[in-house]
PDB file of C-alpha atoms in Angstrom:
ATOM      1  CA  MET F   1       0.043   0.094   0.214  1.00 41.00           C
ATOM      2  CA  ARG F   2       2.360   2.601  -0.325  1.00 37.00           C
ATOM      3  CA  ARG F   3       1.883   3.749  -4.070  1.00 38.00           C
ATOM      4  CA  ARG F   4      -1.046   5.905  -2.952  1.00 35.00           C
ATOM      5  CA  VAL F   5      -3.027   5.009  -5.916  1.00 34.00           C
ATOM      6  CA  ARG F   6      -4.498   1.498  -4.938  1.00 43.00           C
ATOM      7  CA  LEU F   7      -5.140   0.214  -1.759  1.00 49.00           C
ATOM      8  CA  VAL F   8      -2.997  -2.977  -2.711  1.00 47.00           C
ATOM      9  CA  SER F   9      -1.365  -2.782  -6.140  1.00 37.00           C
ATOM     10  CA  VAL F  10      -1.672  -6.395  -6.882  1.00 31.00           C
ATOM     11  CA  VAL F  11      -2.006  -7.397 -10.572  1.00 30.00           C
ATOM     12  CA  VAL F  12       0.940  -8.480 -12.275  1.00 33.00           C
ATOM     13  CA  ALA F  13       1.114  -6.218 -15.550  1.00 33.00           C
ATOM     14  CA  LEU F  14       0.425  -8.814 -18.719  1.00 35.00           C
ATOM     15  CA  ALA F  15      -0.199 -11.423 -16.096  1.00 38.00           C
ATOM     16  CA  VAL F  16      -0.466 -14.920 -17.750  1.00 33.00           C
ATOM     17  CA  PRO F  17      -2.521 -18.063 -19.082  1.00 32.00           C
ATOM     18  CA  LEU F  18      -3.331 -21.087 -17.967  1.00 31.00           C
ATOM     19  CA  ALA F  19      -5.806 -24.547 -18.551  1.00 30.00           C
ATOM     20  CA  SER F  20      -7.167 -27.430 -17.034  1.00 29.00           C
ATOM     21  CA  SER F  21      -6.873 -29.502 -20.120  1.00 31.00           C
ATOM     22  CA  ALA F  22      -4.012 -31.599 -20.687  1.00 34.00           C
ATOM     23  CA  ALA F  23      -4.389 -31.074 -24.244  1.00 34.00           C
ATOM     24  CA  CYS F  24      -5.215 -27.692 -26.197  1.00 39.00           C
ATOM     25  CA  SER F  25      -8.111 -25.746 -26.132  1.00 39.00           C
ATOM     26  CA  GLY F  26     -10.175 -24.551 -29.069  1.00 38.00           C
ATOM     27  CA  GLY F  27      -9.339 -27.656 -31.189  1.00 40.00           C
ATOM     28  CA  ASP F  28      -5.894 -25.983 -31.997  1.00 55.00           C
ATOM     29  CA  ASP F  29      -2.141 -26.058 -30.966  1.00 88.00           C
ATOM     30  CA  VAL F  30      -0.356 -23.572 -29.364  1.00 92.00           C
ATOM     31  CA  ASP F  31       2.357 -24.098 -32.087  1.00 93.00           C
ATOM     32  CA  VAL F  32       5.332 -23.226 -30.513  1.00 96.00           C
ATOM     33  CA  THR F  33       7.587 -25.733 -28.940  1.00 96.00           C
ATOM     34  CA  VAL F  34       8.588 -25.317 -25.146  1.00 96.00           C
ATOM     35  CA  ARG F  35      11.518 -27.465 -23.876  1.00 96.00           C
ATOM     36  CA  GLY F  36      13.034 -27.298 -19.880  1.00 96.00           C
ATOM     37  CA  ASP F  37      12.416 -28.633 -16.525  1.00 95.00           C
ATOM     38  CA  PHE F  38       9.728 -26.844 -14.329  1.00 96.00           C
ATOM     39  CA  GLY F  39      10.697 -23.958 -11.990  1.00 95.00           C
ATOM     40  CA  ARG F  40      13.615 -23.082 -14.829  1.00 95.00           C
ATOM     41  CA  LEU F  41      13.642 -21.162 -17.545  1.00 97.00           C
ATOM     42  CA  PRO F  42      11.888 -22.446 -20.621  1.00 97.00           C
ATOM     43  CA  ASP F  43      13.416 -22.390 -24.278  1.00 97.00           C
ATOM     44  CA  VAL F  44      10.024 -21.427 -26.153  1.00 97.00           C
ATOM     45  CA  GLU F  45      10.690 -21.729 -29.947  1.00 96.00           C
ATOM     46  CA  PHE F  46       8.256 -20.175 -32.752  1.00 96.00           C
ATOM     47  CA  PRO F  47       7.648 -20.805 -36.016  1.00 95.00           C
ATOM     48  CA  LYS F  48       8.054 -18.953 -39.124  1.00 93.00           C
ATOM     49  CA  GLY F  49       4.897 -16.656 -40.135  1.00 92.00           C
ATOM     50  CA  ALA F  50       2.081 -14.834 -38.037  1.00 94.00           C
ATOM     51  CA  PRO F  51       0.387 -17.127 -35.160  1.00 96.00           C
ATOM     52  CA  ALA F  52      -3.452 -18.667 -35.422  1.00 94.00           C
ATOM     53  CA  ASP F  53      -6.150 -16.295 -34.719  1.00 93.00           C
ATOM     54  CA  SER F  54      -7.563 -18.528 -31.811  1.00 95.00           C
ATOM     55  CA  LEU F  55      -7.260 -19.182 -28.026  1.00 96.00           C
ATOM     56  CA  ALA F  56      -5.029 -22.209 -27.437  1.00 95.00           C
ATOM     57  CA  VAL F  57      -3.796 -23.866 -23.970  1.00 94.00           C
ATOM     58  CA  LYS F  58      -1.894 -26.389 -23.412  1.00 93.00           C
ATOM     59  CA  THR F  59      -0.522 -28.390 -19.955  1.00 92.00           C
ATOM     60  CA  LEU F  60       2.786 -29.783 -20.482  1.00 92.00           C
ATOM     61  CA  THR F  61       2.756 -30.796 -17.058  1.00 93.00           C
ATOM     62  CA  LYS F  62      -0.488 -31.735 -15.191  1.00 93.00           C
ATOM     63  CA  GLY F  63       0.357 -31.183 -11.384  1.00 94.00           C
ATOM     64  CA  LYS F  64      -1.166 -31.643  -8.581  1.00 96.00           C
ATOM     65  CA  GLY F  65      -3.685 -30.308  -5.674  1.00 94.00           C
ATOM     66  CA  SER F  66      -6.776 -28.421  -6.048  1.00 94.00           C
ATOM     67  CA  ALA F  67      -7.382 -26.523  -9.270  1.00 97.00           C
ATOM     68  CA  ALA F  68      -7.764 -22.882  -9.669  1.00 96.00           C
ATOM     69  CA  ARG F  69     -11.079 -21.752  -9.894  1.00 94.00           C
ATOM     70  CA  LYS F  70     -12.404 -18.042 -10.874  1.00 92.00           C
ATOM     71  CA  GLY F  71     -11.771 -15.932  -8.333  1.00 92.00           C
ATOM     72  CA  ASP F  72      -8.621 -17.629  -7.167  1.00 96.00           C
ATOM     73  CA  LEU F  73      -5.048 -16.133  -6.757  1.00 97.00           C
ATOM     74  CA  VAL F  74      -2.676 -18.472  -8.829  1.00 97.00           C
ATOM     75  CA  VAL F  75       1.339 -17.894  -8.157  1.00 97.00           C
ATOM     76  CA  ALA F  76       3.646 -18.726 -10.678  1.00 96.00           C
ATOM     77  CA  ASP F  77       6.823 -18.314 -12.325  1.00 96.00           C
ATOM     78  CA  TYR F  78       6.486 -17.072 -16.262  1.00 95.00           C
ATOM     79  CA  VAL F  79       7.865 -15.550 -19.513  1.00 95.00           C
ATOM     80  CA  GLY F  80       5.534 -13.806 -21.977  1.00 95.00           C
ATOM     81  CA  TYR F  81       5.863 -12.746 -25.833  1.00 96.00           C
ATOM     82  CA  ARG F  82       4.260 -10.816 -28.103  1.00 96.00           C
ATOM     83  CA  TRP F  83       3.770 -12.440 -31.458  1.00 97.00           C
ATOM     84  CA  ASN F  84       2.643 -11.146 -34.880  1.00 95.00           C
ATOM     85  CA  GLU F  85       3.751 -11.541 -38.837  1.00 92.00           C
ATOM     86  CA  GLY F  86       6.842  -9.613 -38.228  1.00 92.00           C
ATOM     87  CA  GLY F  87       8.286 -12.125 -35.529  1.00 94.00           C
ATOM     88  CA  ARG F  88       8.190 -12.355 -31.467  1.00 94.00           C
ATOM     89  CA  LYS F  89       9.194 -10.353 -28.743  1.00 95.00           C
ATOM     90  CA  LEU F  90       9.660 -11.006 -25.089  1.00 96.00           C
ATOM     91  CA  LEU F  91       7.642  -8.876 -23.119  1.00 94.00           C
ATOM     92  CA  ALA F  92       7.869 -10.030 -19.609  1.00 93.00           C
ATOM     93  CA  ASP F  93      10.454 -12.933 -17.414  1.00 96.00           C
ATOM     94  CA  SER F  94       9.752 -13.580 -14.035  1.00 96.00           C
ATOM     95  CA  TYR F  95      12.706 -16.361 -13.677  1.00 96.00           C
ATOM     96  CA  ALA F  96      14.962 -13.595 -14.402  1.00 92.00           C
ATOM     97  CA  LYS F  97      14.197 -11.771 -11.285  1.00 89.00           C
ATOM     98  CA  GLY F  98      13.539 -14.838  -9.178  1.00 91.00           C
ATOM     99  CA  GLN F  99       9.637 -13.260  -8.374  1.00 92.00           C
ATOM    100  CA  PRO F 100       7.142 -15.283  -9.321  1.00 96.00           C
ATOM    101  CA  GLY F 101       3.846 -13.557 -10.529  1.00 95.00           C
ATOM    102  CA  ALA F 102       0.253 -12.902  -9.098  1.00 96.00           C
ATOM    103  CA  PHE F 103      -2.883 -13.833 -10.935  1.00 94.00           C
ATOM    104  CA  PRO F 104      -6.155 -13.369  -9.353  1.00 93.00           C
ATOM    105  CA  THR F 105      -8.298 -15.131 -11.641  1.00 91.00           C
ATOM    106  CA  GLY F 106     -11.505 -12.709 -13.282  1.00 86.00           C
ATOM    107  CA  GLN F 107      -9.237  -9.830 -12.925  1.00 89.00           C
ATOM    108  CA  LEU F 108      -7.422 -10.494 -15.996  1.00 87.00           C
ATOM    109  CA  VAL F 109      -8.125  -9.831 -19.884  1.00 86.00           C
ATOM    110  CA  PRO F 110     -10.203 -12.450 -20.993  1.00 88.00           C
ATOM    111  CA  GLY F 111      -7.922 -14.984 -22.143  1.00 86.00           C
ATOM    112  CA  LEU F 112      -6.159 -15.109 -19.102  1.00 83.00           C
ATOM    113  CA  THR F 113      -8.874 -15.804 -17.046  1.00 83.00           C
ATOM    114  CA  LYS F 114      -9.903 -18.998 -19.648  1.00 85.00           C
ATOM    115  CA  ALA F 115      -6.698 -20.146 -19.133  1.00 83.00           C
ATOM    116  CA  LEU F 116      -5.948 -19.827 -15.534  1.00 85.00           C
ATOM    117  CA  VAL F 117      -9.211 -21.581 -14.507  1.00 90.00           C
ATOM    118  CA  GLY F 118      -8.277 -25.237 -13.966  1.00 94.00           C
ATOM    119  CA  ALA F 119      -4.410 -24.779 -13.240  1.00 92.00           C
ATOM    120  CA  ARG F 120      -2.936 -26.855 -10.691  1.00 96.00           C
ATOM    121  CA  PRO F 121       0.495 -26.533  -8.500  1.00 97.00           C
ATOM    122  CA  GLY F 122       3.085 -28.368 -10.046  1.00 96.00           C
ATOM    123  CA  ALA F 123       1.569 -27.480 -13.280  1.00 96.00           C
ATOM    124  CA  ARG F 124       3.506 -26.069 -16.884  1.00 95.00           C
ATOM    125  CA  VAL F 125       1.152 -24.348 -19.098  1.00 90.00           C
ATOM    126  CA  VAL F 126       1.760 -22.693 -22.685  1.00 92.00           C
ATOM    127  CA  ALA F 127      -0.882 -20.515 -23.766  1.00 93.00           C
ATOM    128  CA  ARG F 128      -2.104 -18.498 -27.006  1.00 96.00           C
ATOM    129  CA  ILE F 129      -3.946 -15.676 -26.753  1.00 97.00           C
ATOM    130  CA  PRO F 130      -5.096 -13.720 -29.712  1.00 97.00           C
ATOM    131  CA  PRO F 131      -6.266 -10.034 -29.550  1.00 97.00           C
ATOM    132  CA  GLY F 132      -9.694 -10.681 -29.216  1.00 96.00           C
ATOM    133  CA  ASP F 133      -9.146 -12.203 -26.027  1.00 96.00           C
ATOM    134  CA  GLY F 134      -6.067 -10.478 -25.136  1.00 95.00           C
ATOM    135  CA  PHE F 135      -6.277  -6.836 -24.790  1.00 94.00           C
ATOM    136  CA  GLY F 136      -8.442  -6.194 -28.039  1.00 93.00           C
ATOM    137  CA  ALA F 137      -8.528  -3.422 -30.911  1.00 92.00           C
ATOM    138  CA  LYS F 138      -6.823  -0.755 -29.003  1.00 93.00           C
ATOM    139  CA  GLY F 139      -3.576  -3.389 -27.825  1.00 93.00           C
ATOM    140  CA  ASP F 140      -2.097  -1.649 -24.746  1.00 93.00           C
ATOM    141  CA  PRO F 141       0.349   0.723 -25.108  1.00 92.00           C
ATOM    142  CA  LYS F 142       1.650   0.871 -21.563  1.00 90.00           C
ATOM    143  CA  HIS F 143       2.878  -2.564 -21.777  1.00 87.00           C
ATOM    144  CA  ARG F 144       3.941  -2.595 -25.485  1.00 91.00           C
ATOM    145  CA  VAL F 145       1.234  -4.847 -27.047  1.00 95.00           C
ATOM    146  CA  GLY F 146      -0.693  -4.016 -30.292  1.00 95.00           C
ATOM    147  CA  SER F 147      -3.695  -4.172 -31.758  1.00 94.00           C
ATOM    148  CA  ASP F 148      -2.703  -7.293 -33.756  1.00 94.00           C
ATOM    149  CA  ASP F 149      -0.659  -8.996 -31.167  1.00 96.00           C
ATOM    150  CA  THR F 150      -0.990 -12.328 -29.978  1.00 97.00           C
ATOM    151  CA  LEU F 151       0.394 -12.944 -26.774  1.00 96.00           C
ATOM    152  CA  VAL F 152       2.306 -16.566 -26.074  1.00 95.00           C
ATOM    153  CA  TYR F 153       3.146 -17.463 -22.143  1.00 91.00           C
ATOM    154  CA  VAL F 154       4.663 -20.402 -20.480  1.00 93.00           C
ATOM    155  CA  LEU F 155       4.063 -20.351 -16.925  1.00 92.00           C
ATOM    156  CA  ASP F 156       4.958 -22.954 -13.842  1.00 96.00           C
ATOM    157  CA  VAL F 157       2.460 -22.701 -11.236  1.00 96.00           C
ATOM    158  CA  ARG F 158       3.716 -22.821  -7.964  1.00 97.00           C
ATOM    159  CA  ALA F 159       0.464 -22.041  -5.848  1.00 97.00           C
ATOM    160  CA  VAL F 160      -3.501 -21.420  -6.051  1.00 98.00           C
ATOM    161  CA  TYR F 161      -5.128 -19.544  -3.377  1.00 97.00           C
ATOM    162  CA  SER F 162      -8.935 -20.523  -3.081  1.00 94.00           C
ATOM    163  CA  SER F 163     -11.357 -17.031  -2.850  1.00 91.00           C
ATOM    164  CA  SER F 164     -12.279 -18.576   0.201  1.00 91.00           C
ATOM    165  CA  ALA F 165      -9.042 -18.940   1.848  1.00 93.00           C
ATOM    166  CA  GLY F 166      -8.625 -18.186   5.232  1.00 93.00           C
ATOM    167  CA  PRO F 167      -6.148 -18.495   8.443  1.00 94.00           C
ATOM    168  CA  ARG F 168      -4.696 -22.007   9.225  1.00 94.00           C
ATOM    169  CA  GLY F 169      -3.248 -22.069  13.119  1.00 94.00           C
ATOM    170  CA  VAL F 170      -3.887 -21.953  16.957  1.00 96.00           C
ATOM    171  CA  LYS F 171      -6.648 -19.407  17.823  1.00 94.00           C
ATOM    172  CA  GLN F 172      -5.303 -16.868  20.321  1.00 95.00           C
ATOM    173  CA  ALA F 173      -7.010 -15.531  23.351  1.00 92.00           C
ATOM    174  CA  PRO F 174      -9.741 -13.097  22.862  1.00 90.00           C
ATOM    175  CA  LEU F 175      -8.371  -9.802  22.947  1.00 91.00           C
ATOM    176  CA  ALA F 176      -9.125  -7.777  26.412  1.00 89.00           C
ATOM    177  CA  ASP F 177      -7.958  -4.793  25.660  1.00 93.00           C
ATOM    178  CA  PRO F 178     -10.582  -2.294  25.534  1.00 94.00           C
ATOM    179  CA  LYS F 179      -8.833   0.018  23.743  1.00 94.00           C
ATOM    180  CA  LEU F 180      -8.654  -2.181  20.811  1.00 97.00           C
ATOM    181  CA  PRO F 181     -10.838  -3.599  18.024  1.00 97.00           C
ATOM    182  CA  ARG F 182     -12.873  -6.318  18.701  1.00 95.00           C
ATOM    183  CA  VAL F 183     -12.668  -9.126  15.720  1.00 95.00           C
ATOM    184  CA  LYS F 184     -15.571 -11.389  15.190  1.00 92.00           C
ATOM    185  CA  GLU F 185     -15.485 -14.119  12.281  1.00 86.00           C
ATOM    186  CA  ALA F 186     -17.727 -13.884   9.230  1.00 77.00           C
ATOM    187  CA  ALA F 187     -17.383 -17.184   6.735  1.00 72.00           C
ATOM    188  CA  GLY F 188     -16.853 -16.407   3.588  1.00 69.00           C
ATOM    189  CA  ARG F 189     -16.647 -12.350   3.657  1.00 76.00           C
ATOM    190  CA  ALA F 190     -14.772 -10.076   5.891  1.00 80.00           C
ATOM    191  CA  PRO F 191     -14.518 -10.620   9.694  1.00 90.00           C
ATOM    192  CA  SER F 192     -16.873  -7.744  11.429  1.00 91.00           C
ATOM    193  CA  VAL F 193     -14.632  -5.396  13.681  1.00 95.00           C
ATOM    194  CA  THR F 194     -16.192  -3.295  16.578  1.00 96.00           C
ATOM    195  CA  VAL F 195     -13.877   0.042  17.036  1.00 97.00           C
ATOM    196  CA  PRO F 196     -14.040   1.103  20.544  1.00 96.00           C
ATOM    197  CA  ARG F 197     -15.308   4.244  21.406  1.00 93.00           C
ATOM    198  CA  ALA F 198     -11.852   6.092  22.531  1.00 93.00           C
ATOM    199  CA  ALA F 199      -9.377   8.304  21.295  1.00 95.00           C
ATOM    200  CA  PRO F 200      -7.328   6.075  18.527  1.00 97.00           C
ATOM    201  CA  PRO F 201      -3.940   4.726  19.606  1.00 97.00           C
ATOM    202  CA  LYS F 202      -0.972   6.908  18.464  1.00 96.00           C
ATOM    203  CA  ARG F 203       1.319   3.908  17.644  1.00 97.00           C
ATOM    204  CA  LEU F 204       1.261   1.057  15.513  1.00 98.00           C
ATOM    205  CA  GLN F 205      -0.768  -1.805  17.255  1.00 98.00           C
ATOM    206  CA  VAL F 206      -0.265  -5.368  15.878  1.00 98.00           C
ATOM    207  CA  ARG F 207      -1.960  -8.717  17.683  1.00 98.00           C
ATOM    208  CA  THR F 208      -1.847 -11.877  16.074  1.00 97.00           C
ATOM    209  CA  LEU F 209      -5.427 -13.247  15.996  1.00 97.00           C
ATOM    210  CA  VAL F 210      -4.524 -16.498  14.915  1.00 96.00           C
ATOM    211  CA  ARG F 211      -1.136 -17.827  15.540  1.00 97.00           C
ATOM    212  CA  GLY F 212       0.159 -20.181  12.010  1.00 97.00           C
ATOM    213  CA  ASP F 213       2.968 -22.286  11.787  1.00 95.00           C
ATOM    214  CA  GLY F 214       4.088 -21.538   8.662  1.00 97.00           C
ATOM    215  CA  PRO F 215       7.284 -19.681   7.425  1.00 97.00           C
ATOM    216  CA  ALA F 216       8.374 -16.176   8.411  1.00 97.00           C
ATOM    217  CA  VAL F 217       7.251 -13.776   6.293  1.00 97.00           C
ATOM    218  CA  ARG F 218      10.465 -12.192   4.957  1.00 96.00           C
ATOM    219  CA  ALA F 219      11.237  -8.781   3.526  1.00 96.00           C
ATOM    220  CA  GLY F 220      11.154  -8.973  -0.761  1.00 95.00           C
ATOM    221  CA  ARG F 221       9.074 -11.890  -0.650  1.00 96.00           C
ATOM    222  CA  LEU F 222       5.418 -12.086  -2.469  1.00 97.00           C
ATOM    223  CA  LEU F 223       3.174 -12.397  -0.172  1.00 98.00           C
ATOM    224  CA  ALA F 224      -0.653 -14.095  -0.661  1.00 98.00           C
ATOM    225  CA  LEU F 225      -3.347 -12.907   1.355  1.00 98.00           C
ATOM    226  CA  GLN F 226      -6.795 -11.842   2.677  1.00 96.00           C
ATOM    227  CA  TYR F 227      -7.193  -8.479   3.888  1.00 97.00           C
ATOM    228  CA  GLY F 228     -10.324  -6.202   5.347  1.00 96.00           C
ATOM    229  CA  GLY F 229      -9.584  -2.582   6.012  1.00 97.00           C
ATOM    230  CA  PHE F 230     -12.067  -0.579   8.423  1.00 97.00           C
ATOM    231  CA  PHE F 231     -11.990   2.898   9.448  1.00 98.00           C
ATOM    232  CA  TRP F 232     -11.525   3.693  13.480  1.00 98.00           C
ATOM    233  CA  ARG F 233     -13.425   6.877  13.376  1.00 97.00           C
ATOM    234  CA  ASP F 234     -16.774   4.554  12.451  1.00 96.00           C
ATOM    235  CA  GLY F 235     -15.885   0.930  11.791  1.00 95.00           C
ATOM    236  CA  LYS F 236     -17.072   1.188   8.566  1.00 95.00           C
ATOM    237  CA  GLU F 237     -14.970  -0.903   6.054  1.00 95.00           C
ATOM    238  CA  PHE F 238     -14.003   0.544   2.886  1.00 96.00           C
ATOM    239  CA  ASN F 239     -12.060  -2.201   1.083  1.00 95.00           C
ATOM    240  CA  SER F 240     -11.099  -5.559   1.165  1.00 94.00           C
ATOM    241  CA  SER F 241     -10.356  -8.837  -0.555  1.00 94.00           C
ATOM    242  CA  TRP F 242     -13.625 -10.443   0.114  1.00 92.00           C
ATOM    243  CA  SER F 243     -15.200  -8.054  -1.539  1.00 91.00           C
ATOM    244  CA  ALA F 244     -13.014  -7.538  -4.693  1.00 91.00           C
ATOM    245  CA  GLY F 245     -13.781 -11.507  -4.767  1.00 91.00           C
ATOM    246  CA  HIS F 246     -10.474 -12.820  -4.677  1.00 93.00           C
ATOM    247  CA  PRO F 247      -7.363 -12.704  -2.604  1.00 96.00           C
ATOM    248  CA  TYR F 248      -4.289 -10.818  -3.510  1.00 96.00           C
ATOM    249  CA  GLY F 249      -0.358 -11.302  -3.984  1.00 96.00           C
ATOM    250  CA  LEU F 250       1.650  -8.222  -3.069  1.00 95.00           C
ATOM    251  CA  MET F 251       5.322  -8.007  -2.603  1.00 95.00           C
ATOM    252  CA  ILE F 252       6.434  -6.856   1.060  1.00 95.00           C
ATOM    253  CA  GLY F 253       9.491  -5.255   2.458  1.00 93.00           C
ATOM    254  CA  THR F 254      10.220  -3.094  -0.884  1.00 93.00           C
ATOM    255  CA  GLY F 255       8.073  -0.166  -0.122  1.00 92.00           C
ATOM    256  CA  GLN F 256       5.079  -1.121  -2.151  1.00 91.00           C
ATOM    257  CA  VAL F 257       2.809  -1.136   0.866  1.00 95.00           C
ATOM    258  CA  ILE F 258       1.932   1.551   3.722  1.00 97.00           C
ATOM    259  CA  LYS F 259       4.573   1.195   6.470  1.00 97.00           C
ATOM    260  CA  GLY F 260       2.086  -0.465   9.288  1.00 98.00           C
ATOM    261  CA  TRP F 261       1.916  -3.094   7.082  1.00 98.00           C
ATOM    262  CA  GLU F 262       5.864  -3.565   6.491  1.00 97.00           C
ATOM    263  CA  GLN F 263       6.469  -3.171  10.058  1.00 97.00           C
ATOM    264  CA  GLY F 264       3.292  -5.286  11.113  1.00 98.00           C
ATOM    265  CA  LEU F 265       3.088  -8.302   8.914  1.00 98.00           C
ATOM    266  CA  VAL F 266       7.086  -9.058   8.609  1.00 97.00           C
ATOM    267  CA  GLY F 267       8.036 -11.643  10.434  1.00 97.00           C
ATOM    268  CA  GLN F 268       4.549 -13.055  11.471  1.00 98.00           C
ATOM    269  CA  ARG F 269       3.624 -16.909  10.128  1.00 98.00           C
ATOM    270  CA  VAL F 270       1.959 -18.162   7.422  1.00 98.00           C
ATOM    271  CA  GLY F 271      -1.670 -19.148   8.759  1.00 97.00           C
ATOM    272  CA  SER F 272      -1.792 -16.329  10.982  1.00 98.00           C
ATOM    273  CA  ARG F 273      -4.673 -13.955  11.212  1.00 97.00           C
ATOM    274  CA  VAL F 274      -3.546 -10.268  12.352  1.00 98.00           C
ATOM    275  CA  LEU F 275      -4.801  -7.248  13.430  1.00 98.00           C
ATOM    276  CA  LEU F 276      -3.089  -4.030  12.584  1.00 98.00           C
ATOM    277  CA  VAL F 277      -3.922  -0.489  13.595  1.00 98.00           C
ATOM    278  CA  VAL F 278      -1.998   2.057  11.572  1.00 98.00           C
ATOM    279  CA  PRO F 279      -1.592   5.790  12.421  1.00 98.00           C
ATOM    280  CA  PRO F 280      -1.862   8.048   9.778  1.00 98.00           C
ATOM    281  CA  SER F 281       2.021   8.628   9.793  1.00 97.00           C
ATOM    282  CA  LEU F 282       1.949   4.806   8.911  1.00 98.00           C
ATOM    283  CA  GLY F 283      -0.989   4.760   6.502  1.00 97.00           C
ATOM    284  CA  TYR F 284      -1.521   7.345   3.609  1.00 96.00           C
ATOM    285  CA  GLY F 285      -0.290  10.576   5.645  1.00 95.00           C
ATOM    286  CA  PRO F 286      -1.846  13.788   5.455  1.00 95.00           C
ATOM    287  CA  LYS F 287      -3.151  13.238   2.168  1.00 94.00           C
ATOM    288  CA  GLY F 288      -5.197  10.506   2.490  1.00 95.00           C
ATOM    289  CA  LEU F 289      -6.611   8.299  -0.286  1.00 96.00           C
ATOM    290  CA  ALA F 290      -9.598   9.777  -1.679  1.00 95.00           C
ATOM    291  CA  GLN F 291     -10.216   6.890  -4.129  1.00 93.00           C
ATOM    292  CA  PHE F 292     -11.108   4.841  -0.739  1.00 95.00           C
ATOM    293  CA  GLY F 293     -12.456   7.885   1.055  1.00 97.00           C
ATOM    294  CA  ILE F 294      -9.420   8.136   3.560  1.00 97.00           C
ATOM    295  CA  ARG F 295      -8.500  11.367   5.028  1.00 97.00           C
ATOM    296  CA  GLY F 296      -5.190  12.546   6.157  1.00 97.00           C
ATOM    297  CA  ASP F 297      -6.255  12.355   9.846  1.00 97.00           C
ATOM    298  CA  ASP F 298      -7.694   8.706   9.522  1.00 98.00           C
ATOM    299  CA  THR F 299      -6.559   5.675  11.584  1.00 98.00           C
ATOM    300  CA  LEU F 300      -6.843   2.271  10.204  1.00 98.00           C
ATOM    301  CA  VAL F 301      -8.000  -0.829  11.296  1.00 98.00           C
ATOM    302  CA  PHE F 302      -6.716  -4.261   9.119  1.00 98.00           C
ATOM    303  CA  VAL F 303      -7.513  -7.757   9.796  1.00 97.00           C
ATOM    304  CA  VAL F 304      -5.192  -9.923   7.409  1.00 98.00           C
ATOM    305  CA  ASP F 305      -4.967 -13.425   6.706  1.00 97.00           C
ATOM    306  CA  LEU F 306      -1.401 -14.653   5.423  1.00 98.00           C
ATOM    307  CA  LEU F 307      -1.919 -17.423   3.009  1.00 98.00           C
ATOM    308  CA  GLY F 308       1.869 -18.047   1.845  1.00 98.00           C
ATOM    309  CA  VAL F 309       4.900 -16.566   0.832  1.00 97.00           C
ATOM    310  CA  HIS F 310       7.154 -17.240  -2.148  1.00 96.00           C
TER     311      HIS F 310
END
């Protein structure tokens, strides 16, 4: 949360395609040849000429575990290309950075959502996405995609997080501090928060409500999470992953989120549910964030479920 443009800036540009079938969708082959091992940069060979104009997806390695459904978050390593009659060009390579991408299904261009549904952890999938299932006639100049560019991606799926995923750990004793908010569980949606009728704390408050036993969250890692954000002034929700319909993935400890999250979440363990009370100085500062109705003097309350780190 620190870019002050979005509360959580998560969707990876040109997020990538996956599918559930062991063969191609749409009756076509993907045309490209892919070599190499799962988890390592693939060697992708393109044929001469222009790509076919249909969506095609092929699973090279099936993977195991629960298949992604619309609304789930897929975490994967990937390479992405644009392809037209003039040739192909590499657009994105997460292997080079060592940082996977986060792909919230249902929030992507149509071809990506169609391709991602059915992906399983451990799968390697290649997809060919024509303009009609990608960025359309306008293309996407920001990401160097023209109106006639087909997108080709190879993606190695690390994990799938369900839209209903939540904490996995030991519930801690209810908070006894009358000066802190009370949190009540609500299955399948953001927990409810009751804010005390008192002045907000001036310092960051961090309380573990459910203690997970997974790996500790470290700076510079991709963190998969659910969260709900509430105003201290009236207890109303201003944003949540449950309302958005999917978990989020974000880089933690790199300045991409507000300081209250950086300080409060790094070191916590996966599986935990954490309560954060964030003063303005560690939130959005004197300017606030008008997009979500956050004022410059707002203290913010967050309930965050830590689903996984990569």
